[in-house]
JSON list of N, CA and C and ligand atoms in Angstrom, two decimals:
[
{"chain": "P", "resi": 1, "resn": "MET", "atom": "N", "xyz": [11.92, -48.18, 5.65]},
{"chain": "P", "resi": 1, "resn": "MET", "atom": "CA", "xyz": [12.32, -47.58, 5.68]},
{"chain": "P", "resi": 1, "resn": "MET", "atom": "C", "xyz": [13.82, -46.82, 7.61]},
{"chain": "P", "resi": 2, "resn": "THR", "atom": "N", "xyz": [12.77, -47.24, 8.05]},
{"chain": "P", "resi": 2, "resn": "THR", "atom": "CA", "xyz": [13.22, -47.30, 9.65]},
{"chain": "P", "resi": 2, "resn": "THR", "atom": "C", "xyz": [12.37, -48.38, 10.65]},
{"chain": "P", "resi": 3, "resn": "ASP", "atom": "N", "xyz": [12.23, -48.54, 11.20]},
{"chain": "P", "resi": 3, "resn": "ASP", "atom": "CA", "xyz": [12.09, -49.42, 12.44]},
{"chain": "P", "resi": 3, "resn": "ASP", "atom": "C", "xyz": [10.82, -48.43, 13.11]},
{"chain": "P", "resi": 4, "resn": "GLN", "atom": "N", "xyz": [11.16, -46.84, 13.51]},
{"chain": "P", "resi": 4, "resn": "GLN", "atom": "CA", "xyz": [10.60, -46.81, 14.95]},
{"chain": "P", "resi": 4, "resn": "GLN", "atom": "C", "xyz": [9.87, -45.71, 13.69]},
{"chain": "P", "resi": 5, "resn": "PRO", "atom": "N", "xyz": [8.49, -46.59, 13.27]},
{"chain": "P", "resi": 5, "resn": "PRO", "atom": "CA", "xyz": [7.76, -45.87, 12.94]},
{"chain": "P", "resi": 5, "resn": "PRO", "atom": "C", "xyz": [7.16, -44.31, 13.43]},
{"chain": "P", "resi": 6, "resn": "HIS", "atom": "N", "xyz": [7.03, -44.10, 14.75]},
{"chain": "P", "resi": 6, "resn": "HIS", "atom": "CA", "xyz": [6.75, -43.60, 15.93]},
{"chain": "P", "resi": 6, "resn": "HIS", "atom": "C", "xyz": [7.55, -42.05, 15.34]},
{"chain": "P", "resi": 7, "resn": "LEU", "atom": "N", "xyz": [9.23, -42.43, 15.53]},
{"chain": "P", "resi": 7, "resn": "LEU", "atom": "CA", "xyz": [9.56, -41.03, 14.95]},
{"chain": "P", "resi": 7, "resn": "LEU", "atom": "C", "xyz": [9.25, -40.51, 13.30]},
{"chain": "P", "resi": 8, "resn": "GLU", "atom": "N", "xyz": [8.68, -41.91, 12.81]},
{"chain": "P", "resi": 8, "resn": "GLU", "atom": "CA", "xyz": [9.03, -40.84, 11.06]},
{"chain": "P", "resi": 8, "resn": "GLU", "atom": "C", "xyz": [7.42, -40.00, 12.10]},
{"chain": "P", "resi": 9, "resn": "ARG", "atom": "N", "xyz": [6.82, -40.94, 11.81]},
{"chain": "P", "resi": 9, "resn": "ARG", "atom": "CA", "xyz": [4.98, -39.94, 12.48]},
{"chain": "P", "resi": 9, "resn": "ARG", "atom": "C", "xyz": [5.11, -38.83, 13.01]},
{"chain": "P", "resi": 10, "resn": "VAL", "atom": "N", "xyz": [5.98, -38.45, 13.29]},
{"chain": "P", "resi": 10, "resn": "VAL", "atom": "CA", "xyz": [6.30, -38.03, 14.59]},
{"chain": "P", "resi": 10, "resn": "VAL", "atom": "C", "xyz": [7.21, -36.56, 13.92]},
{"chain": "P", "resi": 11, "resn": "LEU", "atom": "N", "xyz": [8.06, -36.75, 12.82]},
{"chain": "P", "resi": 11, "resn": "LEU", "atom": "CA", "xyz": [9.15, -36.33, 11.36]},
{"chain": "P", "resi": 11, "resn": "LEU", "atom": "C", "xyz": [7.54, -36.02, 10.08]},
{"chain": "P", "resi": 12, "resn": "GLY", "atom": "N", "xyz": [7.40, -36.72, 10.38]},
{"chain": "P", "resi": 12, "resn": "GLY", "atom": "CA", "xyz": [6.51, -36.43, 8.96]},
{"chain": "P", "resi": 12, "resn": "GLY", "atom": "C", "xyz": [6.09, -35.54, 8.29]},
{"chain": "P", "resi": 13, "resn": "PRO", "atom": "N", "xyz": [5.36, -34.66, 9.03]},
{"chain": "P", "resi": 13, "resn": "PRO", "atom": "CA", "xyz": [4.87, -33.59, 8.43]},
{"chain": "P", "resi": 13, "resn": "PRO", "atom": "C", "xyz": [5.93, -31.92, 8.51]},
{"chain": "P", "resi": 14, "resn": "LEU", "atom": "N", "xyz": [7.01, -32.41, 9.17]},
{"chain": "P", "resi": 14, "resn": "LEU", "atom": "CA", "xyz": [7.85, -31.47, 9.63]},
{"chain": "P", "resi": 14, "resn": "LEU", "atom": "C", "xyz": [8.43, -31.18, 7.99]},
{"chain": "P", "resi": 15, "resn": "LEU", "atom": "N", "xyz": [8.29, -32.65, 7.97]},
{"chain": "P", "resi": 15, "resn": "LEU", "atom": "CA", "xyz": [9.12, -32.96, 5.99]},
{"chain": "P", "resi": 15, "resn": "LEU", "atom": "C", "xyz": [8.25, -32.53, 4.54]},
{"chain": "P", "resi": 16, "resn": "GLY", "atom": "N", "xyz": [7.11, -32.54, 5.49]},
{"chain": "P", "resi": 16, "resn": "GLY", "atom": "CA", "xyz": [5.52, -33.32, 4.13]},
{"chain": "P", "resi": 16, "resn": "GLY", "atom": "C", "xyz": [4.98, -32.02, 3.64]},
{"chain": "P", "resi": 17, "resn": "PRO", "atom": "N", "xyz": [4.81, -30.52, 4.26]},
{"chain": "P", "resi": 17, "resn": "PRO", "atom": "CA", "xyz": [4.01, -29.97, 5.15]},
{"chain": "P", "resi": 17, "resn": "PRO", "atom": "C", "xyz": [2.66, -29.96, 3.68]},
{"chain": "P", "resi": 18, "resn": "ASP", "atom": "N", "xyz": [3.14, -29.87, 2.67]},
{"chain": "P", "resi": 18, "resn": "ASP", "atom": "CA", "xyz": [2.06, -29.83, 1.64]},
{"chain": "P", "resi": 18, "resn": "ASP", "atom": "C", "xyz": [2.01, -30.76, 1.10]},
{"chain": "P", "resi": 19, "resn": "GLU", "atom": "N", "xyz": [2.09, -32.19, 1.48]},
{"chain": "P", "resi": 19, "resn": "GLU", "atom": "CA", "xyz": [1.55, -33.65, 1.45]},
{"chain": "P", "resi": 19, "resn": "GLU", "atom": "C", "xyz": [1.61, -34.81, 2.94]},
{"chain": "P", "resi": 20, "resn": "PRO", "atom": "N", "xyz": [1.07, -34.17, 3.63]},
{"chain": "P", "resi": 20, "resn": "PRO", "atom": "CA", "xyz": [0.64, -35.08, 4.55]},
{"chain": "P", "resi": 20, "resn": "PRO", "atom": "C", "xyz": [1.63, -37.03, 3.67]},
{"chain": "P", "resi": 21, "resn": "GLU", "atom": "N", "xyz": [1.72, -37.59, 4.50]},
{"chain": "P", "resi": 21, "resn": "GLU", "atom": "CA", "xyz": [2.32, -38.25, 3.89]},
{"chain": "P", "resi": 21, "resn": "GLU", "atom": "C", "xyz": [1.88, -39.53, 5.35]},
{"chain": "P", "resi": 22, "resn": "LEU", "atom": "N", "xyz": [0.67, -40.66, 5.38]},
{"chain": "P", "resi": 22, "resn": "LEU", "atom": "CA", "xyz": [-0.17, -41.63, 5.63]},
{"chain": "P", "resi": 22, "resn": "LEU", "atom": "C", "xyz": [1.06, -42.78, 5.58]},
{"chain": "P", "resi": 23, "resn": "GLY", "atom": "N", "xyz": [0.86, -43.30, 6.82]},
{"chain": "P", "resi": 23, "resn": "GLY", "atom": "CA", "xyz": [1.80, -44.50, 6.78]},
{"chain": "P", "resi": 23, "resn": "GLY", "atom": "C", "xyz": [0.39, -45.74, 6.33]},
{"chain": "P", "resi": 24, "resn": "CYS", "atom": "N", "xyz": [0.14, -47.51, 6.68]},
{"chain": "P", "resi": 24, "resn": "CYS", "atom": "CA", "xyz": [-0.37, -47.56, 6.03]},
{"chain": "P", "resi": 24, "resn": "CYS", "atom": "C", "xyz": [-1.65, -47.83, 7.28]},
{"chain": "P", "resi": 25, "resn": "ASP", "atom": "N", "xyz": [-0.99, -48.42, 8.33]},
{"chain": "P", "resi": 25, "resn": "ASP", "atom": "CA", "xyz": [-2.06, -47.91, 9.50]},
{"chain": "P", "resi": 25, "resn": "ASP", "atom": "C", "xyz": [-3.08, -46.62, 9.55]},
{"chain": "P", "resi": 26, "resn": "GLU", "atom": "N", "xyz": [-2.57, -45.04, 9.22]},
{"chain": "P", "resi": 26, "resn": "GLU", "atom": "CA", "xyz": [-3.69, -44.48, 9.02]},
{"chain": "P", "resi": 26, "resn": "GLU", "atom": "C", "xyz": [-4.31, -45.04, 7.75]},
{"chain": "P", "resi": 27, "resn": "CYS", "atom": "N", "xyz": [-3.32, -45.18, 6.89]},
{"chain": "P", "resi": 27, "resn": "CYS", "atom": "CA", "xyz": [-4.48, -45.43, 5.53]},
{"chain": "P", "resi": 27, "resn": "CYS", "atom": "C", "xyz": [-5.89, -46.34, 5.93]},
{"chain": "P", "resi": 28, "resn": "PHE", "atom": "N", "xyz": [-5.07, -47.65, 5.81]},
{"chain": "P", "resi": 28, "resn": "PHE", "atom": "CA", "xyz": [-6.30, -48.94, 6.58]},
{"chain": "P", "resi": 28, "resn": "PHE", "atom": "C", "xyz": [-7.16, -48.35, 7.68]},
{"chain": "P", "resi": 29, "resn": "ALA", "atom": "N", "xyz": [-6.87, -47.72, 8.98]},
{"chain": "P", "resi": 29, "resn": "ALA", "atom": "CA", "xyz": [-8.15, -46.54, 9.12]},
{"chain": "P", "resi": 29, "resn": "ALA", "atom": "C", "xyz": [-9.09, -44.87, 9.28]},
{"chain": "P", "resi": 30, "resn": "GLU", "atom": "N", "xyz": [-8.20, -45.23, 8.36]},
{"chain": "P", "resi": 30, "resn": "GLU", "atom": "CA", "xyz": [-9.00, -44.29, 7.36]},
{"chain": "P", "resi": 30, "resn": "GLU", "atom": "C", "xyz": [-9.54, -44.11, 5.71]},
{"chain": "P", "resi": 31, "resn": "LEU", "atom": "N", "xyz": [-10.08, -45.47, 5.62]},
{"chain": "P", "resi": 31, "resn": "LEU", "atom": "CA", "xyz": [-9.99, -45.91, 4.35]},
{"chain": "P", "resi": 31, "resn": "LEU", "atom": "C", "xyz": [-11.62, -46.19, 4.18]},
{"chain": "P", "resi": 32, "resn": "ASP", "atom": "N", "xyz": [-12.69, -46.75, 4.97]},
{"chain": "P", "resi": 32, "resn": "ASP", "atom": "CA", "xyz": [-13.96, -46.66, 5.75]},
{"chain": "P", "resi": 32, "resn": "ASP", "atom": "C", "xyz": [-14.19, -45.11, 4.99]},
{"chain": "P", "resi": 33, "resn": "ARG", "atom": "N", "xyz": [-14.39, -44.96, 6.25]},
{"chain": "P", "resi": 33, "resn": "ARG", "atom": "CA", "xyz": [-14.75, -43.32, 5.83]},
{"chain": "P", "resi": 33, "resn": "ARG", "atom": "C", "xyz": [-13.95, -42.72, 4.80]},
{"chain": "P", "resi": 34, "resn": "TYR", "atom": "N", "xyz": [-13.06, -42.65, 3.91]},
{"chain": "P", "resi": 34, "resn": "TYR", "atom": "CA", "xyz": [-12.73, -42.55, 2.78]},
{"chain": "P", "resi": 34, "resn": "TYR", "atom": "C", "xyz": [-13.28, -43.12, 1.87]},
{"chain": "P", "resi": 35, "resn": "VAL", "atom": "N", "xyz": [-13.86, -44.02, 1.64]},
{"chain": "P", "resi": 35, "resn": "VAL", "atom": "CA", "xyz": [-14.69, -44.51, 0.19]},
{"chain": "P", "resi": 35, "resn": "VAL", "atom": "C", "xyz": [-16.58, -44.37, 1.12]},
{"chain": "P", "resi": 36, "resn": "GLU", "atom": "N", "xyz": [-17.27, -44.26, 2.20]},
{"chain": "P", "resi": 36, "resn": "GLU", "atom": "CA", "xyz": [-17.61, -43.47, 1.81]},
{"chain": "P", "resi": 36, "resn": "GLU", "atom": "C", "xyz": [-17.63, -42.28, 1.70]},
{"chain": "P", "resi": 37, "resn": "LEU", "atom": "N", "xyz": [-16.92, -41.54, 1.78]},
{"chain": "P", "resi": 37, "resn": "LEU", "atom": "CA", "xyz": [-17.39, -39.84, 0.80]},
{"chain": "P", "resi": 37, "resn": "LEU", "atom": "C", "xyz": [-17.05, -40.73, -0.27]},
{"chain": "P", "resi": 38, "resn": "GLU", "atom": "N", "xyz": [-16.31, -41.17, -0.80]},
{"chain": "P", "resi": 38, "resn": "GLU", "atom": "CA", "xyz": [-16.21, -41.57, -2.35]},
{"chain": "P", "resi": 38, "resn": "GLU", "atom": "C", "xyz": [-17.39, -41.35, -3.13]},
{"chain": "P", "resi": 39, "resn": "VAL", "atom": "N", "xyz": [-17.69, -42.87, -2.11]},
{"chain": "P", "resi": 39, "resn": "VAL", "atom": "CA", "xyz": [-19.26, -43.28, -2.61]},
{"chain": "P", "resi": 39, "resn": "VAL", "atom": "C", "xyz": [-20.51, -42.24, -2.81]},
{"chain": "P", "resi": 40, "resn": "THR", "atom": "N", "xyz": [-19.80, -41.48, -1.51]},
{"chain": "P", "resi": 40, "resn": "THR", "atom": "CA", "xyz": [-21.17, -39.52, -1.99]},
{"chain": "P", "resi": 40, "resn": "THR", "atom": "C", "xyz": [-21.13, -39.04, -2.41]},
{"chain": "P", "resi": 41, "resn": "ARG", "atom": "N", "xyz": [-20.02, -38.63, -3.35]},
{"chain": "P", "resi": 41, "resn": "ARG", "atom": "CA", "xyz": [-19.60, -37.29, -4.03]},
{"chain": "P", "resi": 41, "resn": "ARG", "atom": "C", "xyz": [-18.36, -36.73, -3.23]},
{"chain": "P", "resi": 42, "resn": "ALA", "atom": "N", "xyz": [-19.15, -36.72, -2.40]},
{"chain": "P", "resi": 42, "resn": "ALA", "atom": "CA", "xyz": [-17.94, -35.58, -1.45]},
{"chain": "P", "resi": 42, "resn": "ALA", "atom": "C", "xyz": [-16.31, -35.72, -1.35]},
{"chain": "P", "resi": 43, "resn": "ASP", "atom": "N", "xyz": [-16.12, -34.75, -1.15]},
{"chain": "P", "resi": 43, "resn": "ASP", "atom": "CA", "xyz": [-13.95, -34.37, -1.31]},
{"chain": "P", "resi": 43, "resn": "ASP", "atom": "C", "xyz": [-13.51, -34.92, -0.03]},
{"chain": "P", "resi": 44, "resn": "ALA", "atom": "N", "xyz": [-13.47, -36.86, -0.38]},
{"chain": "P", "resi": 44, "resn": "ALA", "atom": "CA", "xyz": [-12.56, -37.53, 0.42]},
{"chain": "P", "resi": 44, "resn": "ALA", "atom": "C", "xyz": [-11.72, -36.71, 0.40]},
{"chain": "P", "resi": 45, "resn": "ASP", "atom": "N", "xyz": [-10.96, -36.43, -0.56]},
{"chain": "P", "resi": 45, "resn": "ASP", "atom": "CA", "xyz": [-9.40, -35.60, -1.01]},
{"chain": "P", "resi": 45, "resn": "ASP", "atom": "C", "xyz": [-9.31, -34.90, 1.29]},
{"chain": "P", "resi": 46, "resn": "ALA", "atom": "N", "xyz": [-10.47, -34.14, 0.29]},
{"chain": "P", "resi": 46, "resn": "ALA", "atom": "CA", "xyz": [-10.11, -32.46, 1.14]},
{"chain": "P", "resi": 46, "resn": "ALA", "atom": "C", "xyz": [-10.45, -33.05, 2.84]},
{"chain": "P", "resi": 47, "resn": "ALA", "atom": "N", "xyz": [-11.53, -34.17, 4.01]},
{"chain": "P", "resi": 47, "resn": "ALA", "atom": "CA", "xyz": [-11.97, -35.10, 3.95]},
{"chain": "P", "resi": 47, "resn": "ALA", "atom": "C", "xyz": [-9.86, -35.74, 5.18]},
{"chain": "P", "resi": 48, "resn": "VAL", "atom": "N", "xyz": [-9.65, -36.30, 3.82]},
{"chain": "P", "resi": 48, "resn": "VAL", "atom": "CA", "xyz": [-8.69, -37.34, 4.53]},
{"chain": "P", "resi": 48, "resn": "VAL", "atom": "C", "xyz": [-7.03, -36.85, 3.64]},
{"chain": "P", "resi": 49, "resn": "PRO", "atom": "N", "xyz": [-6.83, -35.90, 3.82]},
{"chain": "P", "resi": 49, "resn": "PRO", "atom": "CA", "xyz": [-6.35, -35.23, 3.13]},
{"chain": "P", "resi": 49, "resn": "PRO", "atom": "C", "xyz": [-4.48, -37.34, 3.50]},
{"chain": "P", "resi": 50, "resn": "GLY", "atom": "N", "xyz": [-3.81, -36.91, 2.38]},
{"chain": "P", "resi": 50, "resn": "GLY", "atom": "CA", "xyz": [-2.94, -37.31, 2.08]},
{"chain": "P", "resi": 50, "resn": "GLY", "atom": "C", "xyz": [-2.56, -39.58, 1.63]},
{"chain": "P", "resi": 51, "resn": "LEU", "atom": "N", "xyz": [-4.22, -38.78, 1.33]},
{"chain": "P", "resi": 51, "resn": "LEU", "atom": "CA", "xyz": [-4.66, -40.93, 1.84]},
{"chain": "P", "resi": 51, "resn": "LEU", "atom": "C", "xyz": [-4.41, -40.78, 0.03]},
{"chain": "P", "resi": 52, "resn": "ARG", "atom": "N", "xyz": [-4.99, -40.39, -1.04]},
{"chain": "P", "resi": 52, "resn": "ARG", "atom": "CA", "xyz": [-5.04, -40.71, -2.27]},
{"chain": "P", "resi": 52, "resn": "ARG", "atom": "C", "xyz": [-3.47, -40.46, -2.06]},
{"chain": "P", "resi": 53, "resn": "ALA", "atom": "N", "xyz": [-2.88, -39.64, -2.04]},
{"chain": "P", "resi": 53, "resn": "ALA", "atom": "CA", "xyz": [-1.21, -39.88, -2.05]},
{"chain": "P", "resi": 53, "resn": "ALA", "atom": "C", "xyz": [-0.09, -41.50, -2.00]},
{"chain": "P", "resi": 54, "resn": "HIS", "atom": "N", "xyz": [-0.70, -42.52, -0.49]},
{"chain": "P", "resi": 54, "resn": "HIS", "atom": "CA", "xyz": [-0.81, -43.37, -0.32]},
{"chain": "P", "resi": 54, "resn": "HIS", "atom": "C", "xyz": [-1.21, -44.22, -1.19]},
{"chain": "P", "resi": 55, "resn": "LEU", "atom": "N", "xyz": [-2.93, -44.25, -1.49]},
{"chain": "P", "resi": 55, "resn": "LEU", "atom": "CA", "xyz": [-3.13, -44.73, -2.54]},
{"chain": "P", "resi": 55, "resn": "LEU", "atom": "C", "xyz": [-1.82, -44.80, -4.42]},
{"chain": "P", "resi": 56, "resn": "GLU", "atom": "N", "xyz": [-2.34, -43.74, -5.04]},
{"chain": "P", "resi": 56, "resn": "GLU", "atom": "CA", "xyz": [-0.84, -44.21, -4.82]},
{"chain": "P", "resi": 56, "resn": "GLU", "atom": "C", "xyz": [0.00, -44.55, -5.80]},
{"chain": "P", "resi": 57, "resn": "GLY", "atom": "N", "xyz": [1.40, -44.70, -4.76]},
{"chain": "P", "resi": 57, "resn": "GLY", "atom": "CA", "xyz": [2.39, -44.84, -3.91]},
{"chain": "P", "resi": 57, "resn": "GLY", "atom": "C", "xyz": [2.06, -46.22, -3.32]},
{"chain": "P", "resi": 58, "resn": "CYS", "atom": "N", "xyz": [1.21, -47.22, -3.02]},
{"chain": "P", "resi": 58, "resn": "CYS", "atom": "CA", "xyz": [1.18, -48.33, -1.95]},
{"chain": "P", "resi": 58, "resn": "CYS", "atom": "C", "xyz": [0.94, -49.06, -2.57]},
{"chain": "P", "resi": 59, "resn": "PRO", "atom": "N", "xyz": [0.36, -50.02, -3.47]},
{"chain": "P", "resi": 59, "resn": "PRO", "atom": "CA", "xyz": [-0.22, -50.88, -3.66]},
{"chain": "P", "resi": 59, "resn": "PRO", "atom": "C", "xyz": [-0.69, -51.78, -3.03]},
{"chain": "P", "resi": 60, "resn": "ALA", "atom": "N", "xyz": [-1.21, -51.97, -1.55]},
{"chain": "P", "resi": 60, "resn": "ALA", "atom": "CA", "xyz": [-1.38, -53.44, -1.12]},
{"chain": "P", "resi": 60, "resn": "ALA", "atom": "C", "xyz": [-3.18, -52.65, -0.39]},
{"chain": "P", "resi": 61, "resn": "CYS", "atom": "N", "xyz": [-2.88, -50.67, -0.39]},
{"chain": "P", "resi": 61, "resn": "CYS", "atom": "CA", "xyz": [-3.45, -50.70, -0.02]},
{"chain": "P", "resi": 61, "resn": "CYS", "atom": "C", "xyz": [-3.96, -49.31, -1.00]},
{"chain": "P", "resi": 62, "resn": "ARG", "atom": "N", "xyz": [-3.93, -49.72, -2.59]},
{"chain": "P", "resi": 62, "resn": "ARG", "atom": "CA", "xyz": [-4.12, -49.58, -3.51]},
{"chain": "P", "resi": 62, "resn": "ARG", "atom": "C", "xyz": [-5.16, -50.11, -3.45]},
{"chain": "P", "resi": 63, "resn": "GLU", "atom": "N", "xyz": [-5.30, -51.56, -3.54]},
{"chain": "P", "resi": 63, "resn": "GLU", "atom": "CA", "xyz": [-5.50, -52.87, -3.75]},
{"chain": "P", "resi": 63, "resn": "GLU", "atom": "C", "xyz": [-6.81, -52.86, -3.14]},
{"chain": "P", "resi": 64, "resn": "GLU", "atom": "N", "xyz": [-6.04, -53.10, -1.37]},
{"chain": "P", "resi": 64, "resn": "GLU", "atom": "CA", "xyz": [-7.64, -52.73, -0.12]},
{"chain": "P", "resi": 64, "resn": "GLU", "atom": "C", "xyz": [-8.41, -51.52, -0.03]},
{"chain": "P", "resi": 65, "resn": "HIS", "atom": "N", "xyz": [-8.18, -51.23, -0.74]},
{"chain": "P", "resi": 65, "resn": "HIS", "atom": "CA", "xyz": [-9.02, -49.28, -1.45]},
{"chain": "P", "resi": 65, "resn": "HIS", "atom": "C", "xyz": [-10.11, -50.06, -2.54]},
{"chain": "P", "resi": 66, "resn": "GLU", "atom": "N", "xyz": [-9.19, -50.50, -3.63]},
{"chain": "P", "resi": 66, "resn": "GLU", "atom": "CA", "xyz": [-10.11, -50.48, -4.46]},
{"chain": "P", "resi": 66, "resn": "GLU", "atom": "C", "xyz": [-11.32, -51.56, -3.90]},
{"chain": "P", "resi": 67, "resn": "SER", "atom": "N", "xyz": [-10.74, -53.00, -3.47]},
{"chain": "P", "resi": 67, "resn": "SER", "atom": "CA", "xyz": [-11.90, -53.79, -3.13]},
{"chain": "P", "resi": 67, "resn": "SER", "atom": "C", "xyz": [-12.98, -53.39, -1.73]},
{"chain": "P", "resi": 68, "resn": "LEU", "atom": "N", "xyz": [-12.68, -52.65, -1.28]},
{"chain": "P", "resi": 68, "resn": "LEU", "atom": "CA", "xyz": [-13.84, -51.95, -0.38]},
{"chain": "P", "resi": 68, "resn": "LEU", "atom": "C", "xyz": [-15.26, -50.21, -1.15]},
{"chain": "P", "resi": 69, "resn": "LEU", "atom": "N", "xyz": [-13.93, -50.30, -1.72]},
{"chain": "P", "resi": 69, "resn": "LEU", "atom": "CA", "xyz": [-15.03, -49.29, -2.72]},
{"chain": "P", "resi": 69, "resn": "LEU", "atom": "C", "xyz": [-15.89, -50.18, -3.65]},
{"chain": "P", "resi": 70, "resn": "ALA", "atom": "N", "xyz": [-16.07, -51.15, -4.05]},
{"chain": "P", "resi": 70, "resn": "ALA", "atom": "CA", "xyz": [-16.22, -52.39, -5.21]},
{"chain": "P", "resi": 70, "resn": "ALA", "atom": "C", "xyz": [-17.71, -52.34, -3.70]},
{"chain": "P", "resi": 71, "resn": "LEU", "atom": "N", "xyz": [-16.12, -52.89, -2.84]},
{"chain": "P", "resi": 71, "resn": "LEU", "atom": "CA", "xyz": [-18.14, -54.06, -2.05]},
{"chain": "P", "resi": 71, "resn": "LEU", "atom": "C", "xyz": [-19.33, -52.19, -1.18]},
{"chain": "P", "resi": 72, "resn": "VAL", "atom": "N", "xyz": [-18.23, -51.18, -1.42]},
{"chain": "P", "resi": 72, "resn": "VAL", "atom": "CA", "xyz": [-19.63, -50.70, -0.78]},
{"chain": "P", "resi": 72, "resn": "VAL", "atom": "C", "xyz": [-20.63, -49.36, -2.09]},
{"chain": "P", "resi": 73, "resn": "ALA", "atom": "N", "xyz": [-19.44, -49.95, -3.25]},
{"chain": "P", "resi": 73, "resn": "ALA", "atom": "CA", "xyz": [-21.43, -48.77, -4.49]},
{"chain": "P", "resi": 73, "resn": "ALA", "atom": "C", "xyz": [-21.43, -50.58, -4.68]},
{"chain": "P", "resi": 74, "resn": "GLY", "atom": "N", "xyz": [-20.78, -51.46, -4.63]},
{"chain": "P", "resi": 74, "resn": "GLY", "atom": "CA", "xyz": [-22.33, -52.21, -5.30]},
{"chain": "P", "resi": 74, "resn": "GLY", "atom": "C", "xyz": [-23.04, -52.21, -3.58]},
{"chain": "P", "resi": 75, "resn": "ASP", "atom": "N", "xyz": [-22.83, -51.95, -2.73]},
{"chain": "P", "resi": 75, "resn": "ASP", "atom": "CA", "xyz": [-23.93, -52.32, -1.52]},
{"chain": "P", "resi": 75, "resn": "ASP", "atom": "C", "xyz": [-25.21, -50.72, -1.67]},
{"chain": "P", "resi": 76, "resn": "ARG", "atom": "N", "xyz": [-25.29, -50.31, -2.22]},
{"chain": "P", "resi": 76, "resn": "ARG", "atom": "CA", "xyz": [-25.41, -49.06, -2.43]},
{"chain": "P", "resi": 76, "resn": "ARG", "atom": "C", "xyz": [-25.14, -47.98, -4.46]},
{"chain": "P", "resi": 77, "resn": "PRO", "atom": "N", "xyz": [-25.56, -48.65, -4.82]},
{"chain": "P", "resi": 77, "resn": "PRO", "atom": "CA", "xyz": [-26.64, -48.42, -6.18]},
{"chain": "P", "resi": 77, "resn": "PRO", "atom": "C", "xyz": [-26.01, -46.52, -6.55]},
{"chain": "P", "resi": 78, "resn": "LEU", "atom": "N", "xyz": [-25.60, -46.17, -7.39]},
{"chain": "P", "resi": 78, "resn": "LEU", "atom": "CA", "xyz": [-25.41, -45.10, -7.80]},
{"chain": "P", "resi": 78, "resn": "LEU", "atom": "C", "xyz": [-26.20, -44.77, -8.58]},
{"chain": "A", "resi": 1, "resn": "LIG", "atom": "ZN1", "xyz": [0.24, -48.05, 2.62]}
]
């Protein structure tokens, strides 16, 4: 949408106060932590607000999330 990701990051919180919008960079940065929380049944969405919404709107990150989840869950049987 814009080639100024920094500007978007600054404006993002102002534009969407209720639904913080993560970019792919933030998503990838938090994905490990998010999945860790998910598999321990912690409140991952509260810990990383906006990530779930990003996954729903971003097929690339959703795919990454699914493979990471499979990896972590397989690592540590529930
Ligand atoms: Zn993404």
